[in-house]
C-alpha atoms as a PDB file:
ATOM      1  CA  TYR A   1      51.097  64.755 156.628  1.00  0.00           C
ATOM      2  CA  ASN A   2      54.620  63.506 157.336  1.00  0.00           C
ATOM      3  CA  PHE A   3      54.561  59.716 157.219  1.00  0.00           C
ATOM      4  CA  ALA A   4      58.353  59.554 157.638  1.00  0.00           C
ATOM      5  CA  ASP A   5      58.069  61.235 161.048  1.00  0.00           C
ATOM      6  CA  VAL A   6      55.200  58.987 162.083  1.00  0.00           C
ATOM      7  CA  THR A   7      57.180  55.917 161.050  1.00  0.00           C
ATOM      8  CA  LYS A   8      60.246  57.127 162.944  1.00  0.00           C
ATOM      9  CA  ASN A   9      58.203  57.880 166.054  1.00  0.00           C
ATOM     10  CA  GLY A  10      56.441  54.525 165.818  1.00  0.00           C
ATOM     11  CA  MET A  11      59.789  52.775 165.627  1.00  0.00           C
ATOM     12  CA  LEU A  12      61.061  54.721 168.641  1.00  0.00           C
ATOM     13  CA  ALA A  13      57.914  53.732 170.530  1.00  0.00           C
ATOM     14  CA  GLY A  14      58.511  50.059 169.723  1.00  0.00           C
ATOM     15  CA  ALA A  15      55.318  49.834 167.710  1.00  0.00           C
ATOM     16  CA  VAL A  16      56.747  49.656 164.186  1.00  0.00           C
ATOM     17  CA  ILE A  17      59.273  47.510 162.374  1.00  0.00           C
ATOM     18  CA  GLN A  18      60.556  48.988 159.151  1.00  0.00           C
ATOM     19  CA  ILE A  19      61.339  46.444 156.454  1.00  0.00           C
ATOM     20  CA  LYS A  20      63.177  46.704 153.150  1.00  0.00           C
ATOM     21  CA  ASP A  21      61.743  43.909 151.028  1.00  0.00           C
ATOM     22  CA  PRO A  22      59.254  41.009 150.902  1.00  0.00           C
ATOM     23  CA  THR A  23      61.827  38.535 152.232  1.00  0.00           C
ATOM     24  CA  GLU A  24      62.415  40.647 155.323  1.00  0.00           C
ATOM     25  CA  LEU A  25      58.645  41.007 155.756  1.00  0.00           C
ATOM     26  CA  ARG A  26      58.288  37.217 155.821  1.00  0.00           C
ATOM     27  CA  GLU A  27      61.163  36.920 158.289  1.00  0.00           C
ATOM     28  CA  LYS A  28      59.701  39.549 160.631  1.00  0.00           C
ATOM     29  CA  ILE A  29      56.232  37.967 160.519  1.00  0.00           C
ATOM     30  CA  GLU A  30      57.719  34.567 161.347  1.00  0.00           C
ATOM     31  CA  TYR A  31      59.787  36.137 164.136  1.00  0.00           C
ATOM     32  CA  LEU A  32      56.734  37.758 165.690  1.00  0.00           C
ATOM     33  CA  LEU A  33      54.645  34.600 165.353  1.00  0.00           C
ATOM     34  CA  ASN A  34      57.384  32.645 167.130  1.00  0.00           C
ATOM     35  CA  ASN A  35      57.983  35.265 169.854  1.00  0.00           C
ATOM     36  CA  ARG A  36      54.643  35.863 171.512  1.00  0.00           C
ATOM     37  CA  THR A  37      56.055  38.151 174.229  1.00  0.00           C
ATOM     38  CA  ILE A  38      57.676  40.463 171.680  1.00  0.00           C
ATOM     39  CA  CYS A  39      54.498  40.424 169.589  1.00  0.00           C
ATOM     40  CA  GLU A  40      52.386  41.362 172.614  1.00  0.00           C
ATOM     41  CA  GLN A  41      54.836  44.106 173.618  1.00  0.00           C
ATOM     42  CA  MET A  42      54.680  45.568 170.110  1.00  0.00           C
ATOM     43  CA  GLY A  43      50.889  45.401 170.168  1.00  0.00           C
ATOM     44  CA  GLU A  44      50.772  47.243 173.486  1.00  0.00           C
ATOM     45  CA  ALA A  45      53.282  49.804 172.214  1.00  0.00           C
ATOM     46  CA  GLY A  46      51.149  50.251 169.100  1.00  0.00           C
ATOM     47  CA  LEU A  47      48.057  50.866 171.198  1.00  0.00           C
ATOM     48  CA  ARG A  48      49.859  53.451 173.352  1.00  0.00           C
ATOM     49  CA  PHE A  49      51.332  55.088 170.253  1.00  0.00           C
ATOM     50  CA  SER A  50      47.984  55.302 168.461  1.00  0.00           C
ATOM     51  CA  GLN A  51      46.283  56.663 171.571  1.00  0.00           C
ATOM     52  CA  SER A  52      48.966  59.340 171.911  1.00  0.00           C
ATOM     53  CA  SER A  53      48.418  60.311 168.281  1.00  0.00           C
ATOM     54  CA  THR A  54      44.631  60.319 168.251  1.00  0.00           C
ATOM     55  CA  GLY A  55      44.375  63.525 166.232  1.00  0.00           C
ATOM     56  CA  ALA A  56      46.808  62.192 163.663  1.00  0.00           C
ATOM     57  CA  THR A  57      44.962  58.891 163.450  1.00  0.00           C
ATOM     58  CA  ILE A  58      41.694  60.668 162.687  1.00  0.00           C
ATOM     59  CA  LYS A  59      43.392  62.729 159.958  1.00  0.00           C
ATOM     60  CA  VAL A  60      44.890  59.616 158.370  1.00  0.00           C
ATOM     61  CA  MET A  61      41.561  57.799 158.486  1.00  0.00           C
ATOM     62  CA  GLN A  62      39.894  60.785 156.801  1.00  0.00           C
ATOM     63  CA  LEU A  63      42.541  60.734 154.056  1.00  0.00           C
ATOM     64  CA  ILE A  64      42.033  56.996 153.542  1.00  0.00           C
ATOM     65  CA  LYS A  65      38.243  57.401 153.490  1.00  0.00           C
ATOM     66  CA  ALA A  66      38.506  60.141 150.865  1.00  0.00           C
ATOM     67  CA  HIS A  67      40.400  57.769 148.575  1.00  0.00           C
ATOM     68  CA  LEU A  68      37.971  54.913 149.110  1.00  0.00           C
ATOM     69  CA  ASN A  69      34.962  56.896 147.922  1.00  0.00           C
END
């Protein structure tokens, strides 16, 4: 499974923000918490993206489940 492609496609869809370190993570979380409209737009983009990748989502969930057992 190519997570790099999924990440790239998620970013193009407006559903993903790629970060480089914990400081940037904190900054992005604060940004989203302070910008409700952007946060909601990303959430909607994430929903559309996940729905368009339903088969991929199921495969990822199966991989995660295998590692949890």
